[in-house]
Structure formats: structure tokens, C-alpha cells
Short mmCIF file of C-alpha atoms in Angstrom, two decimals:
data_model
loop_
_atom_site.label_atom_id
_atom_site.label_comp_id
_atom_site.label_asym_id
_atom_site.label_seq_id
_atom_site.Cartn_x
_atom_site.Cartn_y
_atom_site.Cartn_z
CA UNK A 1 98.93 27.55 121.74
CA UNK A 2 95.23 27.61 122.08
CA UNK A 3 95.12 24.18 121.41
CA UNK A 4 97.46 23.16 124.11
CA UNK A 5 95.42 24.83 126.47
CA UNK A 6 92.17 23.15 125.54
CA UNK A 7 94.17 20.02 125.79
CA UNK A 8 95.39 20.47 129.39
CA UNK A 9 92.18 21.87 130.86
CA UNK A 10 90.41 18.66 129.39
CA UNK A 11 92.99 16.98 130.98
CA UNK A 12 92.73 18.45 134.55
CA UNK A 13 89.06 18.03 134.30
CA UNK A 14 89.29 14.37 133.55
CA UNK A 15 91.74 13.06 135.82
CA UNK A 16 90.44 15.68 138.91
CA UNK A 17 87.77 12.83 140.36
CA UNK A 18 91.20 10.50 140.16
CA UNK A 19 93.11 13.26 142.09
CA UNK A 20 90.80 15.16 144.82
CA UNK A 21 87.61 12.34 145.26
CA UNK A 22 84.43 13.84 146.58
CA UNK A 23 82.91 12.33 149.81
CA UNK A 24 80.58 9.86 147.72
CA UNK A 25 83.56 8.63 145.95
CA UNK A 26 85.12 8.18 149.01
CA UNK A 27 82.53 6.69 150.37
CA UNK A 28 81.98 4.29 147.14
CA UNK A 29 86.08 3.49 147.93
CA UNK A 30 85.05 2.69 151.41
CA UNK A 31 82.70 0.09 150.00
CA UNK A 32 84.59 -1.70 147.87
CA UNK A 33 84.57 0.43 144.73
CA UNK A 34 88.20 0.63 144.60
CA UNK A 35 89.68 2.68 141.49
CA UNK A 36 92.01 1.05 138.83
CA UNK A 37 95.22 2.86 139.34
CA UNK A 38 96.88 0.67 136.05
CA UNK A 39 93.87 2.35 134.33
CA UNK A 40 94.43 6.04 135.46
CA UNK A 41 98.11 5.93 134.49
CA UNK A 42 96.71 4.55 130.91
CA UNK A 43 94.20 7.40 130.86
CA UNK A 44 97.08 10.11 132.05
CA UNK A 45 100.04 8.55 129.62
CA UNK A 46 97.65 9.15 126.63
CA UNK A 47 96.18 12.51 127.05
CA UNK A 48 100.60 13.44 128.25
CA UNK A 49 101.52 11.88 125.15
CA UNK A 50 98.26 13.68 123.15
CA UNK A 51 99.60 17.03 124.62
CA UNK A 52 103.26 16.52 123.48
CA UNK A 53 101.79 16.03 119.86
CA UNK A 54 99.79 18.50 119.54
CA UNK A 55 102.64 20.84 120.94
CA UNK A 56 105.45 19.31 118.27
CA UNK A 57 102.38 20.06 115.64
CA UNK A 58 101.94 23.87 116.39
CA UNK A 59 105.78 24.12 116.51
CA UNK A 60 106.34 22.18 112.87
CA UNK A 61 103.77 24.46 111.06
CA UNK A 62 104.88 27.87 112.84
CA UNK A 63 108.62 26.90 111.73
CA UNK A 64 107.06 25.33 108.25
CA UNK A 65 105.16 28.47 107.51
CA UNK A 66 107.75 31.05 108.66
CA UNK A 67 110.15 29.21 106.14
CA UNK A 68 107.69 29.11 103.62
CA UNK A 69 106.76 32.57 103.91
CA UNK A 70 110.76 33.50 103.72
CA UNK A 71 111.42 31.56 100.53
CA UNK A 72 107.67 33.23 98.91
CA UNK A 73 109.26 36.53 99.94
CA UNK A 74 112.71 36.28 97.80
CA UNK A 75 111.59 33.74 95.27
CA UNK A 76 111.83 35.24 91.58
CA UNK A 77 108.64 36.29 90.14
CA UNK A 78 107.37 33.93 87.48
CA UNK A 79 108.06 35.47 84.11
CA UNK A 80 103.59 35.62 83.53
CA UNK A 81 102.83 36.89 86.72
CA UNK A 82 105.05 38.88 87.09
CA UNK A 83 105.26 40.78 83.19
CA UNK A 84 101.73 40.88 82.82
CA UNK A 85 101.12 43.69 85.51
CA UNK A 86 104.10 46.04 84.05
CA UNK A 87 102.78 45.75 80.86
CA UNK A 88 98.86 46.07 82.35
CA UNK A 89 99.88 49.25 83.99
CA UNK A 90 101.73 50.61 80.43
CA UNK A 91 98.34 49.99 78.69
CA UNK A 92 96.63 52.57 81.16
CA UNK A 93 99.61 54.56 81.99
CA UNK A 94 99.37 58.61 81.11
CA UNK A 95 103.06 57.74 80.38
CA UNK A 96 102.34 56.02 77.13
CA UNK A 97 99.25 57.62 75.82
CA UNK A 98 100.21 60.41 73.43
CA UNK A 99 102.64 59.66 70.87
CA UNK A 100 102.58 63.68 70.34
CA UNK A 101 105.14 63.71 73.15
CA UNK A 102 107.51 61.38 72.00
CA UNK A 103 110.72 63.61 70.75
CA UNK A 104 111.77 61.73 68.07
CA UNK A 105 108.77 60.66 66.34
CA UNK A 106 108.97 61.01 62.74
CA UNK A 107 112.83 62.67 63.26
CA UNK A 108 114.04 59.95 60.44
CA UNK A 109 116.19 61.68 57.56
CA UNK A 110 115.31 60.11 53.93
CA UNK A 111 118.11 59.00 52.14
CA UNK A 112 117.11 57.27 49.32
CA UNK A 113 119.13 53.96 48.05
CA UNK A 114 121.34 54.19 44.71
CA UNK A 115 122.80 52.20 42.53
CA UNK A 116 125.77 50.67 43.87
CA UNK A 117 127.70 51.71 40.45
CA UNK A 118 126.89 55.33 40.70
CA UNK A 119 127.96 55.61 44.00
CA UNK A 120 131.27 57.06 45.05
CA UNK A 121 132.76 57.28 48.09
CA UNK A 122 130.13 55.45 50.52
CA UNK A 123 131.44 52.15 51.47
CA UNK A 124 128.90 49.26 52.95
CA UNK A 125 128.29 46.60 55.82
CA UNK A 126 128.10 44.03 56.03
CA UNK A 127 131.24 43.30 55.14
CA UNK A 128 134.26 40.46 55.90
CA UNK A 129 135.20 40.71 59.60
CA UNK A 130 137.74 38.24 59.32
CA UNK A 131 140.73 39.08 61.14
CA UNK A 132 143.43 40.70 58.76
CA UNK A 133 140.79 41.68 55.75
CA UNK A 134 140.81 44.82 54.24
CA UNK A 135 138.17 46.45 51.71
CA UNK A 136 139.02 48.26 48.21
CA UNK A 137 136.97 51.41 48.86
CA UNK A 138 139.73 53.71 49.68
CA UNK A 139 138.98 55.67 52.19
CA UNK A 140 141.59 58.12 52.57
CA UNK A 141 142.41 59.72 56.15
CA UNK A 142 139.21 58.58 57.37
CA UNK A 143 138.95 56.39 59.73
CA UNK A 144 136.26 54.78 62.50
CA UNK A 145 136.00 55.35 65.84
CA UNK A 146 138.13 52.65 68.09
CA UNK A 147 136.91 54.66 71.32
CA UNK A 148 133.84 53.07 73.31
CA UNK A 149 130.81 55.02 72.15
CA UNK A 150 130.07 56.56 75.29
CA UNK A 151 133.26 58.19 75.53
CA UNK A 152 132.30 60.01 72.52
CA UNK A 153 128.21 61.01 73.70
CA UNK A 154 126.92 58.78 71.53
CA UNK A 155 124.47 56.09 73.28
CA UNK A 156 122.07 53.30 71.90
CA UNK A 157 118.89 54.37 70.37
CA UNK A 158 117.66 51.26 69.33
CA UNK A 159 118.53 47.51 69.50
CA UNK A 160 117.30 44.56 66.19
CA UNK A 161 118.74 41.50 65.46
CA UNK A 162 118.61 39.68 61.60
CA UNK A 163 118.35 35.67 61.11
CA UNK A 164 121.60 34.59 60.55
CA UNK A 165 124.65 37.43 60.14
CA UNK A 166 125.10 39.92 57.59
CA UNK A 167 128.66 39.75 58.45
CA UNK A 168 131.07 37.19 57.68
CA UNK A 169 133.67 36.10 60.11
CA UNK A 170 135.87 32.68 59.07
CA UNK A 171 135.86 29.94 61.70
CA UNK A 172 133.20 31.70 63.63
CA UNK A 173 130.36 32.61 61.10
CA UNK A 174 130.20 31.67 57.39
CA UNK A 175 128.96 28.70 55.49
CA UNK A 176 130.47 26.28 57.35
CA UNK A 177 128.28 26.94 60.48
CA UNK A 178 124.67 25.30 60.60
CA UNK A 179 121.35 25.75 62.06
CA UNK A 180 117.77 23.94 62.43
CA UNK A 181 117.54 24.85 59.05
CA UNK A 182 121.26 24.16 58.18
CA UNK A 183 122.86 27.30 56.55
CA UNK A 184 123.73 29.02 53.40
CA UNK A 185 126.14 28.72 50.61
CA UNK A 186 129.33 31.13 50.09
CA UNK A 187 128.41 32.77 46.56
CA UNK A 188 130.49 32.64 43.37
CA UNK A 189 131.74 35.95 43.63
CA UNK A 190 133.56 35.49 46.74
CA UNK A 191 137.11 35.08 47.06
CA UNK A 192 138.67 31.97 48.49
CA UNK A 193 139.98 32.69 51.69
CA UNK A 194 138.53 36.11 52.74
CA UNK A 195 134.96 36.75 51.75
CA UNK A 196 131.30 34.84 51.70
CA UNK A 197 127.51 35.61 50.93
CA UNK A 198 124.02 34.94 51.13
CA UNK A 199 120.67 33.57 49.92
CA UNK A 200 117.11 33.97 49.42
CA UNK A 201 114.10 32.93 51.69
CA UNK A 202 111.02 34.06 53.34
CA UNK A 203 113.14 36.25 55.19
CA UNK A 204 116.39 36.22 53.98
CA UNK A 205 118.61 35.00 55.66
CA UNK A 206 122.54 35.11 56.33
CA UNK A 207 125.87 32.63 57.67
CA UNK A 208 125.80 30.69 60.75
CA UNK A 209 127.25 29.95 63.66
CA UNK A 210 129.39 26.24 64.55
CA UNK A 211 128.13 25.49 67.90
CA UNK A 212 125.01 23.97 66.85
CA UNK A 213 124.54 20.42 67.70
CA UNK A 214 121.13 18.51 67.19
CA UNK A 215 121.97 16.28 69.64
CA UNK A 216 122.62 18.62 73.05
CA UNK A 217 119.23 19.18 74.50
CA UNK A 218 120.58 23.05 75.01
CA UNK A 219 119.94 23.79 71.17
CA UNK A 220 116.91 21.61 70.35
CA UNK A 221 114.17 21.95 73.40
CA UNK A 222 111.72 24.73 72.79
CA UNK A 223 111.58 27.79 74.74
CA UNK A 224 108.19 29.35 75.63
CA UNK A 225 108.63 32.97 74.13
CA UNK A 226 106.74 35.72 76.40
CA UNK A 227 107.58 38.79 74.22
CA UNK A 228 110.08 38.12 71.04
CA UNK A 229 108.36 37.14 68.22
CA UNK A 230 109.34 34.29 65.37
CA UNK A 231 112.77 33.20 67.48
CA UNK A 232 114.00 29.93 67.40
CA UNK A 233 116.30 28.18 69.84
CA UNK A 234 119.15 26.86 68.10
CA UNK A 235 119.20 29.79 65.70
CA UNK A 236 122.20 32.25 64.68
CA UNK A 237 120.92 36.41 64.87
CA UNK A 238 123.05 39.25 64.68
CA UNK A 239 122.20 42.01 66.83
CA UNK A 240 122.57 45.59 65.90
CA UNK A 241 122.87 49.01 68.71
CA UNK A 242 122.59 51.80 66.46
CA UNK A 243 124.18 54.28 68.58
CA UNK A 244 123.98 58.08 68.31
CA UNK A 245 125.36 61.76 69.16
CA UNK A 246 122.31 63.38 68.30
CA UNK A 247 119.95 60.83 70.05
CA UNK A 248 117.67 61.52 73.05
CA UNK A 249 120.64 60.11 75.44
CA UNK A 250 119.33 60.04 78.68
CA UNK A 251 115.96 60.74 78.35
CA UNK A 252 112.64 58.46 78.39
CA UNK A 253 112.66 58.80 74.07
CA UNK A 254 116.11 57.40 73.74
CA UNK A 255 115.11 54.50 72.15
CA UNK A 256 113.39 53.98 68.73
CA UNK A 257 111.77 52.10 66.09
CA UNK A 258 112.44 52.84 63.37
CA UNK A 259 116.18 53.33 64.49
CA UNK A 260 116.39 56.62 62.17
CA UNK A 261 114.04 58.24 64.24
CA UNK A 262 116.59 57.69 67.27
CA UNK A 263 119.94 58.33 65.19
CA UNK A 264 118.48 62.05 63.79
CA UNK A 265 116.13 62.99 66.73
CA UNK A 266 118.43 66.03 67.27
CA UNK A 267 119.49 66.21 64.04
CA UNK A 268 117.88 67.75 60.64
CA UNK A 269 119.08 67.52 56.85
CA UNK A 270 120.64 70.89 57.15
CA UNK A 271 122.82 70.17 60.11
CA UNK A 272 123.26 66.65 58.31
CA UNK A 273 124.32 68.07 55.00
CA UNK A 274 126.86 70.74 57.09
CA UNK A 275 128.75 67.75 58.88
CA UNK A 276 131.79 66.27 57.29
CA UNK A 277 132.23 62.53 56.19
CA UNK A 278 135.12 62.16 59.42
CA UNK A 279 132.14 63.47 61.75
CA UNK A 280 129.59 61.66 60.41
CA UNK A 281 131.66 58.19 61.63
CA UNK A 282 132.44 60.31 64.77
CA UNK A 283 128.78 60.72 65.69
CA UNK A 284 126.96 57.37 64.50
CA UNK A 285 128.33 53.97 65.03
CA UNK A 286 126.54 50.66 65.49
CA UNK A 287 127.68 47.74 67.76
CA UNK A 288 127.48 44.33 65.98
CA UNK A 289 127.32 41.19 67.87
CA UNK A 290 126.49 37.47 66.98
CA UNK A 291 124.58 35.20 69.22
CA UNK A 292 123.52 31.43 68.49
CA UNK A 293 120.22 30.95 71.11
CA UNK A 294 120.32 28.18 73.50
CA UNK A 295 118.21 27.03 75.94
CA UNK A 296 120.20 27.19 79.01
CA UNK A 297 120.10 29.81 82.02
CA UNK A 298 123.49 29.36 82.10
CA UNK A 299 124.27 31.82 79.17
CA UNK A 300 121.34 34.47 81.16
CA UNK A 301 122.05 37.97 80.13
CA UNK A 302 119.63 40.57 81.99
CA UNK A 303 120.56 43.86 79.99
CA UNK A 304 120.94 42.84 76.20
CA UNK A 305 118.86 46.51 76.09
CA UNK A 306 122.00 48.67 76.98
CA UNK A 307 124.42 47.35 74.10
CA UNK A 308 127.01 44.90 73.27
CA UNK A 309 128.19 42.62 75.61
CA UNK A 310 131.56 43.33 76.90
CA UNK A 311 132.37 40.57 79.06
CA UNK A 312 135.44 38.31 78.91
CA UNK A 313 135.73 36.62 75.71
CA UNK A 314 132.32 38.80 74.87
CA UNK A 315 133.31 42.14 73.32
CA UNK A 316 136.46 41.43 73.36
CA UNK A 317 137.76 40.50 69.11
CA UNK A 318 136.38 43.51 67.26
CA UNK A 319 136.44 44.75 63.70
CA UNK A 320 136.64 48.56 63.30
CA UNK A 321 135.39 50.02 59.87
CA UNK A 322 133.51 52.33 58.55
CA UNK A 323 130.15 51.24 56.71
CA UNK A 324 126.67 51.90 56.10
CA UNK A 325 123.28 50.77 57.16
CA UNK A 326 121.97 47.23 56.17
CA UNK A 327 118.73 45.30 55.53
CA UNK A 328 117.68 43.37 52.69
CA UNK A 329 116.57 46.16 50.27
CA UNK A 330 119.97 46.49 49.50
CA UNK A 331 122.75 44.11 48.08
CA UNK A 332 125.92 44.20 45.25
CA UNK A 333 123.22 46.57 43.20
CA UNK A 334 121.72 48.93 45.44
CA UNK A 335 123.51 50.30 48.27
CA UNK A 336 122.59 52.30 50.99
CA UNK A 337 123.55 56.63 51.17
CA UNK A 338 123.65 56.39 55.12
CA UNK A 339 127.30 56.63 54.70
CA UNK A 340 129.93 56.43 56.17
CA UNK A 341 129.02 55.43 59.86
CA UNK A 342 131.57 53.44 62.11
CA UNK A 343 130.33 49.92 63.06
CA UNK A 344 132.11 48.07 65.87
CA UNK A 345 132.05 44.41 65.09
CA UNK A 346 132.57 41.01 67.44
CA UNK A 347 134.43 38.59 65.10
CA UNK A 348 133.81 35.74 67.86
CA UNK A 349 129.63 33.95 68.10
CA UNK A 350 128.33 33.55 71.62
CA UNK A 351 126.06 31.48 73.40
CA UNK A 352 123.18 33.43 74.58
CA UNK A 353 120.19 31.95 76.59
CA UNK A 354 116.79 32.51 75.20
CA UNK A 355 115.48 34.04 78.20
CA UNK A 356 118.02 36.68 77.67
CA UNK A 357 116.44 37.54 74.26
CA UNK A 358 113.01 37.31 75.67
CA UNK A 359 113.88 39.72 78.16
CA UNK A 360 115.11 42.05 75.93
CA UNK A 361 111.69 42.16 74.35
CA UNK A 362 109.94 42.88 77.59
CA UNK A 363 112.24 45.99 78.42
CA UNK A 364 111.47 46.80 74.40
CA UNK A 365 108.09 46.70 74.89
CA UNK A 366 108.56 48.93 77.91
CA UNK A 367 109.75 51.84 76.06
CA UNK A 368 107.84 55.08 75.44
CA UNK A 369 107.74 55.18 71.55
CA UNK A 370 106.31 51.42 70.09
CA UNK A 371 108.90 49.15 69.44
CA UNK A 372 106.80 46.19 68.15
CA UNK A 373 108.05 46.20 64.64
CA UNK A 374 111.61 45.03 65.97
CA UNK A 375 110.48 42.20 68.57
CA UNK A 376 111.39 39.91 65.31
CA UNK A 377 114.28 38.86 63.17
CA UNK A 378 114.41 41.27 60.39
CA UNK A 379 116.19 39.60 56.93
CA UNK A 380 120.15 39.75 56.45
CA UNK A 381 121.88 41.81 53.46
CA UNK A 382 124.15 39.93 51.31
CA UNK A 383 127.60 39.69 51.87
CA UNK A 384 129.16 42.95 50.18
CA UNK A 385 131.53 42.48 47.86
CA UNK A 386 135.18 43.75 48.89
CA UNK A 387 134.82 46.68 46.15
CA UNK A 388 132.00 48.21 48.13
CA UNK A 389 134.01 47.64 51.50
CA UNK A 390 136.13 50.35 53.22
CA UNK A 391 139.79 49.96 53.83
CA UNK A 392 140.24 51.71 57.02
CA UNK A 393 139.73 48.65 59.40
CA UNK A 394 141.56 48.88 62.49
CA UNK A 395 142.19 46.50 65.37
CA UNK A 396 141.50 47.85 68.77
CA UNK A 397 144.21 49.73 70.79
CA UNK A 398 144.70 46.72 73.63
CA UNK A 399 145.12 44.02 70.45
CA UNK A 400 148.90 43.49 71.78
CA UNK A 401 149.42 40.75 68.84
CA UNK A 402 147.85 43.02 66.40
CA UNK A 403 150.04 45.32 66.91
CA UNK A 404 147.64 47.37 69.25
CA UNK A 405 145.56 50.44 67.16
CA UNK A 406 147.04 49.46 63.71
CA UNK A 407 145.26 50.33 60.62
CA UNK A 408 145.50 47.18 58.26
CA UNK A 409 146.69 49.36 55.07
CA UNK A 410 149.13 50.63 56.45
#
């Protein structure tokens, strides 16, 4: 606007002597000096057509930077700029600094691992998810929650994933899947048409999924990992909620790393060793869920964090059974004592974007107690042989062609 004004004043005071001539002009007229009037309409036609510019101009960037400014005002942050204040602010935050405060710290029960053999009752995961198996550990009337955690106060206290799945689901994940690093072999032991295994590597790993394909840009361009450490696009992980009764639901110490500290904050080895088998599946239960990692926003997730995904075909086959606790320090020789806990399985693989994983890691890495040790694949148990495995699995209530709630030995 100031411009314009310039502009026009300039161009009053240069066409004024045209417009009001002074008596010497006048004079100089009456002598001959006659004035160009083809050269005044020039002069007038430019500094018009100056003006007109100069307003378009001023209107172009006001409208230009008011749109600009819009767009800058709802655009999503970058994933640098905007992480790297949160976590800034964590590293100074009164919030963070005293481990002394968190609740659970340290709350882990020890349960030492045994010899598979000298076990009795205390059937293991991971185990065949396949629809219509059924373990050999009889387990009597007991039987594993079918209920959505929540409904019975348990919550998540901590989320991990392992490379590759520790469970073994036919047609979805087994040895027929692949990888970037192709896949592992069923082992001897295994029968036919209902069980597989697992082998031996850096990190052991476990089965695959099928929807890799080297040649769909989706599972072979690299992702730029912020905050999960050692993942691979392309790759098969299971991911693991421990969930909990006797967790700090609802409160800043909810989740934990180790996940013992989370599933016993509220719980000691004398209330432990006063509970039942029946309430022990009652009040711990871990969501299972298998994910091969692509690199499409397409499959975006924002809340991996909360627990499995229950979204149309996600969350939607699952395998009820009672089990134990996983990891590779135990196998077909030494089995784990946390036992029996319920685990709630997803027979089906997913496509999950890596960005969803990533973020994940940031909203880890946002928790009070240090969750650093689980920002990585962990290794994947062998497949448990089907005398180790429970035979209370049950299909879920809404499975209509199941035969809705039934348990398979019956």
C-alpha cells in the first residue's frame, strides 16, 4: 500500500507542469514551445500501467503469504524437528530424574527356568496357532480368558516384538513365508500338518510371513529409523502386550522394561504363591500379533503403544490358550515357571508401515521408567513341541463357524 502511494504522488508530481502550466510555461507555449501531447499520454500510460503492477504485486504476495502461512500452520511437524524437543525437554524434565519414584522398579518376581521334563503342569508358548490345533498338556477345567483384557482390569504394561514369530500359524506364518534373509526350516520333530520350529542365529530367529516380495518397492526401500533400533523393512516381528491386573493401570509407571517389573508391580511372591492356577490366567494375559514392515504410509498405525490392533481383519482370528512366557533362554529343554498365563493370539500377519513401529519407539522412549532395552527385536523361542502345549484353546465367542466360544477338546 505504501508503495502505491509513492507511485501516485510521483505520478502527480510529474505530469502537474503537463496539467496546471505556470506563467513561464505559458509563456514558452505562447512562443512556440508547444508541448508533445503523443508524448504526455506515453509518459501517463506507463507510470498507469506501473501503478496497476505494482498494485497486482502487493495483492499476489499478501494472498501468497496468507496461504503460505495457513498451510505452515496445519502442516505435520517433521518427524526431527518435531521429536527432538519432546525428547530435549524429557532429558531436563523433574519428571524423569529419579528412578526412586518409579513404582515398579525392581517389582520383578524370580522364577527360575526348569527342565522341561521335571515340569508338571505348566504348559508353554509359543505354540501352534493354527486354526483347529490342540496341545497334549491337559489342562483340566482351566481355561484362558476369551474376554478383552480390559474388561477384566488388566491393561498393558509393556509392549516388545521378536524377529520373526515364536508362533506358528499355517498359511500365514511358518516356513513357507520369506524375508530379506529368506526364512527358517520346520524341524524334524514337527508333525506334518499341525506344528513347525526354529533355528539358530545372531539373534535367533523364528517363521515368516508370505507377503514379502523383492520386487514391490513397499518391502525393499529403506526407511530412516528415528527411534527403533536394528528394524528392517521387509521383515516379519511378533509383537507382545504383556498385560496385567496387578500393574500400575492408569498411572504414569504403567509401562515397563523389563515387563516383570510391570506384570508384579502390585504384586509380591506371597500374594503370588496364594493365587490359584485359574487366577493366575485370569490376571495376566499377553496379546500376540504378527506384523511384516513395509514401507508405505498406507498401513500408518499411530497407537501400536496401547495394544493389539483390533481393526477389521486386524484382531479379528484369535487363538485362546493358556501358556507361559517366551524368549530364547528357553526351548524343548528348559521351559519357563511363569505359568499358566492366557495369551491372546492373531492367527492372520499384517502389513504394518514402518513409521508405525518407529512411532511406537518415540512414545517408548517417552515413558517414565527406561525402556531402551526393548526399542529392538529381541530373539524368538523355538516352536514348542505339542507335549508342552495346553489343550484348552478356545475360539472366540463371535467365531459363528467355529461354533462361537467352543473349547477344541471338547
Amino acid at each position: 500500500v505504501i508503495l502505491i502511494v509513492i507511485v501516485l504522488l510521483a505520478v502527480s508530481i510529474l505530469i502537474s507542469p503537463f496539467i496546471h502550466p505556470s506563467n513561464q510555461d505559458q509563456s514558452m507555449c505562447a512562443h512556440g514551445n508547444k508541448v508533445d501531447n503523443s508524448t504526455l499520454k506515453t509518459l501517463v500510460g506507463l507510470l498507469s500501467l506501473a501503478t496497476v503492477g505494482l498494485l497486482a504485486a502487493c495483492i499476489a504476495l499478501a494472498v501468497g503469504g496468507s496461504s503460505s502461512s495457513s498451510k505452515d500452520k496445519h502442516a505435520a511437524p517433521q518427524a526431527d524437528s518435531a521429536a527432538a524437543p519432546y525428547l530435549e525437554s524429557k532429558a531436563s524434565s523433574s519428571f524423569f530424574a529419579d528412578d526412586a519414584v518409579n513404582a515398579c522398579a525392581g517389582a520383578k518376581i524370580a522364577l527360575e527356568d526348569g527342565l522341561c521334563a521335571d515340569l508338571e503342569v505348566v504348559p508353554q508358548s509359543g505354540a501352534n496357532v493354527t486354526r483347529g490345533y490342540v496341545g497334549q498338556v491337559d489342562m483340566g477345567e482351566m481355561v484362558p480368558t476369551t474376554d478383552a483384557y480390559y474388561k477384566k482390569g488388566m491393561c498393558p504394561v509393556n509392549v516388545h516384538w521378536h524377529l520373526g514369530t515364536e508362533h506358528y500359524s499355517v498359511g500365514q506364518y511358518d516356513e513357507n513365508g520369506d524375508g530379506p534373509h529368506g526364512n527358517i526350516d520346520r524341524p524334524e520333530w514337527a508333525d506334518r500338518a499341525l506344528a513347525s520350529a526354529e533355528g539358530e542365529e545372531r539373534v535367533r530367529d523364528g517363521f515368516r510371513c508370505h507377503h514379502y516380495d523383492e520386487t514391490k518397492e513397499e518391502f525393499t526401500k529403506t526407511y530412516d529409523w528415528k527411534h527403533c533400533v536394528g528394524m528392517e523393512v521387509g521383515e516379519t516381528y511378533e509383537v507382545h502386550w504383556p498385560h496385567s491386573s496387578a500393574g500400575a493401570c492408569g498411572t504414569v509407571d504403567q509401562y515397563q522394561t523389563p515387563f516383570y517389573d510391570g506384570v508384579f508391580c502390585n504384586l509380591d511372591m506371597e500374594g503370588l504363591s496364594n493365587m490359584t492356577e485359574q487366577q493366575i490366567a485370569r490376571n495376566v494375559g499377553v496379546h500376540g500379533q504378527v506384523f511384516t514392515v513395509v514401507n508405505d504410509e498406507s498401513y500408518f498405525y499411530p497407537d501400536m503403544i496401547r495394544g493389539m490392533i483390533v481393526d477389521g481383519e486386524l484382531g479379528k482370528d484369535i487363538h485362546y490358550y493358556t501358556g507361559s512366557t517366551t524368549g530364547t533362554t528357553r526351548d524343548n529343554v528348559m521351559c519357563s515357571r511363569y505359568a499358566p498365563i492366557t495369551w491372546q493370539v492373531d492367527r492372520r500377519c499384517h502389513l504394518i508401515s514402518a513409521s508405525s513401529f518407529d512411532k511406537l519407539c518415540y512414545d517408548m522412549k517417552m515413558q517414565r521408567d527406561d525402556m531402551g532395552d526393548d526399542l529392538h527385536a529381541h530373539g524368538s523361542r523355538e516352536l514348542v513341541m505339542g507335549n508342552y502345549v495346553a489343550d484348552n484353546q478356545h475360539y472366540s465367542e463371535d467365531d459363528g463357524a467355529a461354533g462361537g466360544g467352543k473349547n477344541l477338546r471338547r
